[in-house]
Short mmCIF file of C-alpha atoms in Angstrom, two decimals:
data_model
loop_
_atom_site.label_atom_id
_atom_site.label_comp_id
_atom_site.label_asym_id
_atom_site.label_seq_id
_atom_site.Cartn_x
_atom_site.Cartn_y
_atom_site.Cartn_z
CA UNK A 1 34.29 -8.25 0.61
CA UNK A 2 34.50 -5.58 3.92
CA UNK A 3 36.96 -2.82 3.52
CA UNK A 4 35.52 -2.27 -0.17
CA UNK A 5 35.65 0.96 -1.86
CA UNK A 6 33.35 2.10 -4.95
CA UNK A 7 34.36 4.60 -7.84
CA UNK A 8 31.78 7.16 -8.68
CA UNK A 9 32.52 9.46 -11.14
CA UNK A 10 35.51 10.99 -9.47
CA UNK A 11 35.33 10.30 -6.15
CA UNK A 12 35.55 7.00 -4.22
CA UNK A 13 32.42 5.79 -1.09
CA UNK A 14 32.92 2.95 1.22
CA UNK A 15 30.15 0.45 0.64
CA UNK A 16 28.29 2.07 3.93
CA UNK A 17 28.15 5.28 2.00
CA UNK A 18 27.09 4.33 -1.25
CA UNK A 19 23.39 2.79 0.38
CA UNK A 20 23.61 5.49 2.65
CA UNK A 21 23.79 8.07 -0.40
CA UNK A 22 21.05 6.41 -1.68
CA UNK A 23 18.65 6.26 1.06
CA UNK A 24 19.02 2.32 1.24
CA UNK A 25 18.66 1.93 5.05
CA UNK A 26 18.46 -1.06 5.99
CA UNK A 27 20.14 -2.83 2.60
CA UNK A 28 22.89 -4.96 1.69
CA UNK A 29 25.01 -4.02 -1.83
CA UNK A 30 25.50 -7.91 -3.34
CA UNK A 31 27.32 -6.40 -6.18
CA UNK A 32 27.98 -3.18 -8.35
CA UNK A 33 28.71 -2.92 -12.35
CA UNK A 34 29.20 0.58 -14.46
CA UNK A 35 27.76 0.82 -17.36
CA UNK A 36 28.54 3.82 -18.82
CA UNK A 37 31.47 3.36 -19.31
CA UNK A 38 32.80 0.25 -19.28
CA UNK A 39 34.94 -0.57 -16.97
CA UNK A 40 37.33 -1.79 -19.50
CA UNK A 41 37.40 1.24 -21.15
CA UNK A 42 39.65 3.30 -19.75
CA UNK A 43 40.17 6.23 -21.32
CA UNK A 44 37.08 7.56 -22.37
CA UNK A 45 36.84 10.20 -20.22
CA UNK A 46 33.06 11.18 -19.18
CA UNK A 47 31.41 13.54 -16.44
CA UNK A 48 30.08 12.27 -13.45
CA UNK A 49 26.77 12.74 -13.49
CA UNK A 50 26.68 10.61 -17.06
CA UNK A 51 28.59 8.10 -15.64
CA UNK A 52 25.48 5.25 -14.99
CA UNK A 53 26.07 2.44 -12.73
CA UNK A 54 24.38 -0.74 -11.61
CA UNK A 55 24.26 -2.13 -7.95
CA UNK A 56 21.65 -5.50 -7.04
CA UNK A 57 20.64 -4.87 -3.88
CA UNK A 58 19.48 -6.95 -1.12
CA UNK A 59 16.93 -6.47 1.85
CA UNK A 60 14.74 -7.98 4.38
CA UNK A 61 11.62 -6.12 2.93
CA UNK A 62 12.42 -6.73 -0.66
CA UNK A 63 14.46 -10.41 -2.15
CA UNK A 64 15.98 -8.28 -4.50
CA UNK A 65 16.49 -5.61 -7.10
CA UNK A 66 18.55 -3.73 -9.50
CA UNK A 67 18.33 0.19 -8.48
CA UNK A 68 20.25 1.86 -11.90
CA UNK A 69 22.35 5.09 -10.59
CA UNK A 70 24.86 7.80 -12.35
CA UNK A 71 27.80 8.78 -10.85
CA UNK A 72 25.68 11.85 -8.96
CA UNK A 73 23.57 9.31 -7.06
CA UNK A 74 20.04 9.98 -8.29
CA UNK A 75 17.93 6.87 -8.55
CA UNK A 76 17.35 6.05 -11.63
CA UNK A 77 15.23 3.23 -11.90
CA UNK A 78 14.49 0.03 -9.99
CA UNK A 79 14.42 -3.37 -11.44
CA UNK A 80 12.82 -5.96 -9.30
CA UNK A 81 14.77 -9.19 -9.20
CA UNK A 82 12.57 -12.28 -9.64
CA UNK A 83 12.47 -15.41 -7.71
CA UNK A 84 13.52 -18.63 -9.61
CA UNK A 85 9.41 -20.50 -9.43
CA UNK A 86 10.53 -23.52 -12.52
CA UNK A 87 7.24 -25.62 -13.75
CA UNK A 88 9.88 -28.36 -14.33
CA UNK A 89 12.97 -29.88 -11.56
CA UNK A 90 15.69 -29.03 -11.15
CA UNK A 91 18.45 -31.20 -11.05
CA UNK A 92 22.12 -30.77 -9.13
CA UNK A 93 25.05 -31.93 -9.36
CA UNK A 94 28.07 -29.83 -6.94
CA UNK A 95 26.52 -26.78 -6.48
CA UNK A 96 25.28 -26.51 -10.31
CA UNK A 97 21.43 -26.82 -10.88
CA UNK A 98 19.81 -27.51 -14.57
CA UNK A 99 16.60 -28.12 -16.10
CA UNK A 100 15.40 -31.91 -15.39
CA UNK A 101 14.18 -32.11 -18.70
CA UNK A 102 18.26 -31.28 -20.25
CA UNK A 103 19.68 -35.58 -20.01
CA UNK A 104 22.54 -35.82 -18.31
CA UNK A 105 24.95 -39.29 -18.92
CA UNK A 106 25.52 -39.57 -14.56
CA UNK A 107 23.24 -39.63 -12.29
CA UNK A 108 21.77 -36.17 -10.69
CA UNK A 109 22.79 -35.63 -7.01
CA UNK A 110 19.97 -34.74 -5.64
CA UNK A 111 16.74 -33.36 -6.63
CA UNK A 112 14.91 -29.59 -6.90
CA UNK A 113 11.47 -30.31 -6.61
CA UNK A 114 9.35 -28.18 -9.91
CA UNK A 115 7.68 -24.80 -8.27
CA UNK A 116 10.65 -24.43 -5.13
CA UNK A 117 11.18 -21.18 -5.06
CA UNK A 118 14.93 -20.36 -5.06
CA UNK A 119 16.41 -16.73 -4.27
CA UNK A 120 18.44 -14.85 -6.06
CA UNK A 121 21.10 -13.75 -4.45
CA UNK A 122 23.48 -12.42 -7.70
CA UNK A 123 23.32 -12.26 -11.66
CA UNK A 124 27.03 -12.12 -12.34
CA UNK A 125 26.95 -12.43 -16.48
CA UNK A 126 25.65 -15.61 -17.53
CA UNK A 127 26.03 -17.51 -13.85
CA UNK A 128 22.81 -16.79 -11.50
CA UNK A 129 23.44 -17.55 -8.17
CA UNK A 130 20.38 -18.54 -5.62
CA UNK A 131 19.62 -19.74 -1.98
CA UNK A 132 17.08 -22.22 -0.74
CA UNK A 133 14.73 -20.66 1.77
CA UNK A 134 15.61 -21.10 5.26
CA UNK A 135 18.57 -22.61 4.35
CA UNK A 136 21.16 -19.53 3.73
CA UNK A 137 23.87 -23.06 4.00
CA UNK A 138 23.21 -23.88 0.38
CA UNK A 139 24.38 -21.58 -1.85
CA UNK A 140 23.62 -23.22 -6.38
CA UNK A 141 24.79 -21.86 -9.70
CA UNK A 142 23.12 -21.79 -12.88
CA UNK A 143 22.92 -20.63 -15.84
CA UNK A 144 21.56 -17.89 -16.92
CA UNK A 145 19.38 -19.59 -19.67
CA UNK A 146 17.96 -22.54 -17.39
CA UNK A 147 16.75 -19.52 -14.95
CA UNK A 148 13.14 -19.82 -15.39
CA UNK A 149 12.28 -16.74 -13.40
CA UNK A 150 9.02 -15.54 -11.94
CA UNK A 151 7.87 -12.45 -12.46
CA UNK A 152 5.98 -11.87 -9.19
CA UNK A 153 3.19 -14.15 -9.03
CA UNK A 154 3.15 -15.56 -12.45
CA UNK A 155 -0.66 -17.68 -14.12
CA UNK A 156 -0.35 -20.42 -15.67
CA UNK A 157 -0.14 -18.93 -19.62
CA UNK A 158 3.46 -17.69 -18.27
CA UNK A 159 4.45 -20.23 -17.09
CA UNK A 160 4.08 -22.30 -19.57
CA UNK A 161 5.57 -19.85 -22.15
CA UNK A 162 8.67 -19.63 -19.66
CA UNK A 163 8.71 -23.58 -20.49
CA UNK A 164 8.94 -22.76 -24.49
CA UNK A 165 11.64 -20.01 -24.72
CA UNK A 166 14.24 -21.85 -22.97
CA UNK A 167 16.27 -23.09 -23.94
CA UNK A 168 16.47 -20.87 -26.65
CA UNK A 169 14.48 -21.75 -29.95
CA UNK A 170 14.83 -20.63 -33.51
CA UNK A 171 10.62 -19.44 -32.97
CA UNK A 172 11.02 -15.58 -31.77
CA UNK A 173 8.17 -14.76 -31.11
CA UNK A 174 7.71 -16.57 -27.49
CA UNK A 175 10.76 -14.12 -25.77
CA UNK A 176 8.25 -11.25 -27.38
CA UNK A 177 5.63 -12.91 -26.03
CA UNK A 178 6.91 -13.17 -22.51
CA UNK A 179 8.07 -9.13 -22.81
CA UNK A 180 4.22 -8.68 -24.49
CA UNK A 181 2.48 -10.26 -21.40
CA UNK A 182 4.46 -9.31 -18.78
CA UNK A 183 3.62 -5.27 -19.95
CA UNK A 184 1.24 -3.93 -17.20
CA UNK A 185 -1.99 -1.62 -17.51
CA UNK A 186 -4.41 -0.50 -15.64
CA UNK A 187 -8.55 -2.14 -15.77
CA UNK A 188 -11.12 -0.71 -14.89
CA UNK A 189 -13.46 -2.64 -12.98
CA UNK A 190 -17.70 -2.64 -13.78
CA UNK A 191 -17.54 -0.49 -9.60
CA UNK A 192 -14.95 2.01 -11.88
CA UNK A 193 -12.35 0.49 -9.41
CA UNK A 194 -8.80 0.98 -10.19
CA UNK A 195 -6.77 -1.87 -10.12
CA UNK A 196 -3.50 -2.40 -12.32
CA UNK A 197 -3.26 -5.94 -13.36
CA UNK A 198 -0.04 -7.37 -16.10
CA UNK A 199 -1.24 -8.90 -19.74
CA UNK A 200 -0.92 -12.23 -18.73
CA UNK A 201 -3.04 -11.96 -16.01
CA UNK A 202 -5.39 -9.82 -18.50
CA UNK A 203 -4.96 -12.95 -20.71
CA UNK A 204 -5.75 -15.67 -17.94
CA UNK A 205 -9.18 -14.05 -17.10
CA UNK A 206 -10.02 -14.25 -20.91
CA UNK A 207 -8.77 -17.36 -21.56
CA UNK A 208 -11.00 -18.67 -18.50
CA UNK A 209 -13.81 -17.20 -20.09
CA UNK A 210 -13.76 -18.45 -22.77
CA UNK A 211 -13.34 -22.52 -21.69
CA UNK A 212 -9.67 -23.29 -22.99
CA UNK A 213 -7.23 -23.86 -22.43
CA UNK A 214 -3.48 -22.82 -22.24
CA UNK A 215 -2.15 -23.88 -25.08
CA UNK A 216 -5.04 -22.04 -27.33
CA UNK A 217 -4.63 -19.58 -25.31
CA UNK A 218 -0.84 -18.61 -26.44
CA UNK A 219 -1.75 -19.29 -29.51
CA UNK A 220 -4.37 -17.21 -30.10
CA UNK A 221 -2.56 -14.16 -28.45
CA UNK A 222 0.16 -14.52 -30.65
CA UNK A 223 -1.68 -14.17 -33.74
CA UNK A 224 -3.36 -11.02 -32.04
CA UNK A 225 -0.04 -9.54 -31.36
CA UNK A 226 1.36 -9.98 -34.87
CA UNK A 227 -1.71 -8.34 -36.12
CA UNK A 228 -1.50 -5.10 -34.49
CA UNK A 229 2.74 -5.67 -34.77
CA UNK A 230 2.53 -5.18 -38.05
CA UNK A 231 -0.70 -2.86 -37.95
CA UNK A 232 2.07 -1.05 -35.51
CA UNK A 233 -0.05 -0.70 -33.00
CA UNK A 234 2.23 0.04 -30.11
CA UNK A 235 1.48 0.70 -26.26
CA UNK A 236 1.71 -0.91 -22.79
CA UNK A 237 -1.57 -3.68 -23.27
CA UNK A 238 -3.53 -4.03 -21.11
CA UNK A 239 -6.15 -0.69 -21.16
CA UNK A 240 -9.92 -2.45 -21.50
CA UNK A 241 -12.61 0.62 -21.24
CA UNK A 242 -15.46 -1.73 -19.58
CA UNK A 243 -18.79 -0.78 -21.42
CA UNK A 244 -17.64 2.79 -23.22
CA UNK A 245 -18.64 3.02 -26.83
CA UNK A 246 -17.39 6.56 -27.06
CA UNK A 247 -13.89 6.30 -27.44
CA UNK A 248 -13.96 10.14 -28.97
CA UNK A 249 -12.73 11.56 -25.30
CA UNK A 250 -9.58 9.47 -24.33
CA UNK A 251 -6.50 10.19 -25.88
CA UNK A 252 -4.16 7.93 -28.81
CA UNK A 253 -2.42 5.12 -26.91
CA UNK A 254 -5.31 4.49 -24.30
CA UNK A 255 -8.07 3.62 -27.59
CA UNK A 256 -4.81 1.75 -29.38
CA UNK A 257 -4.65 0.04 -26.29
CA UNK A 258 -8.05 -0.89 -25.98
CA UNK A 259 -8.14 -1.98 -29.24
CA UNK A 260 -5.60 -4.23 -28.21
CA UNK A 261 -6.56 -6.22 -25.57
CA UNK A 262 -10.30 -6.39 -28.42
CA UNK A 263 -8.37 -7.68 -30.43
CA UNK A 264 -6.70 -10.20 -28.59
CA UNK A 265 -10.19 -11.05 -26.82
CA UNK A 266 -11.26 -11.29 -30.52
CA UNK A 267 -8.52 -14.08 -31.45
CA UNK A 268 -9.14 -16.35 -28.24
CA UNK A 269 -12.78 -16.59 -29.33
CA UNK A 270 -12.18 -17.84 -32.41
CA UNK A 271 -9.49 -20.03 -31.73
CA UNK A 272 -12.35 -21.12 -28.83
CA UNK A 273 -14.42 -21.68 -31.91
CA UNK A 274 -11.92 -23.39 -34.33
CA UNK A 275 -8.72 -25.27 -31.85
CA UNK A 276 -6.97 -25.27 -34.87
CA UNK A 277 -4.91 -22.67 -37.01
CA UNK A 278 -2.22 -23.00 -40.40
CA UNK A 279 1.52 -23.77 -38.56
CA UNK A 280 4.10 -21.50 -39.91
CA UNK A 281 6.72 -22.03 -37.48
CA UNK A 282 8.08 -24.11 -34.75
CA UNK A 283 6.14 -22.19 -31.61
CA UNK A 284 2.93 -23.15 -33.47
CA UNK A 285 3.70 -25.85 -33.96
CA UNK A 286 4.30 -27.41 -30.55
CA UNK A 287 1.07 -25.56 -29.18
CA UNK A 288 -1.09 -27.41 -32.17
CA UNK A 289 -0.06 -30.95 -31.41
CA UNK A 290 -0.85 -29.72 -27.12
CA UNK A 291 -3.57 -28.77 -28.02
CA UNK A 292 -4.35 -32.00 -30.16
CA UNK A 293 -3.18 -34.08 -27.61
CA UNK A 294 -5.44 -32.16 -24.06
CA UNK A 295 -8.77 -32.61 -27.48
CA UNK A 296 -7.48 -36.70 -26.84
CA UNK A 297 -7.76 -36.82 -23.42
CA UNK A 298 -11.27 -34.75 -23.00
CA UNK A 299 -12.93 -37.28 -24.87
CA UNK A 300 -11.52 -40.17 -23.95
CA UNK A 301 -12.76 -38.74 -20.07
CA UNK A 302 -16.14 -37.75 -21.69
#
């Protein structure tokens, strides 16, 4: 790997030179992929500036990130490689890790407790390579479908939804909810301070405001987003403009985001009042079962 060289456009460069040209100091290149044209496409000829490459960068300050750039070394996009932070424990079979809720005939050789933060070393096709922080010699691999990624600081809502998302379910709304929830927007606080939050963080604040469970909140969010999707509202949720009655000064995208925030808020209020809805798909059925069990537990405590 030390002497490996990379072809960028019509030029061959060393790993070190590649990082220098990308202005990435104190970093190590872990993996390099050519996106366009595909590596197995030997016939297509494109000019260097139209080639697209993706490298996995490791540095001390950032646990890992993908950098997408064109053949002329212009960085186009930085995509963070998150931690693995699973709400379930992982079972170890040799160097392979699988979620604890998947049964195997043989007993596991070891267990990694739930919420242990595993560092992503590389993602190659359908395999994720991880290490345990503080133990660089302990390296494991897992299937991409088994990896519970944590984006920044996941809320309980996101963690629970990731449990529903893996292994993949026939309910298409799980992946959609995860994607919508990770969108971020600007929140204007009462003191006029503007902070950036993900939709999951905003939904979690609303959930606590209405005093409903995570399952009930997910059900309400899902119903609200289906309504918004059918209405054709497309924007980066959320952008709630607090205590503003006149929306005429705002752009169309901001007004859409304002209504999307309040649609979710109204759905949560409705679920808080009713705590029931008609099940129409597997996820909804599962969430309703969770809510019923939570209500039973609450009654017993009372």
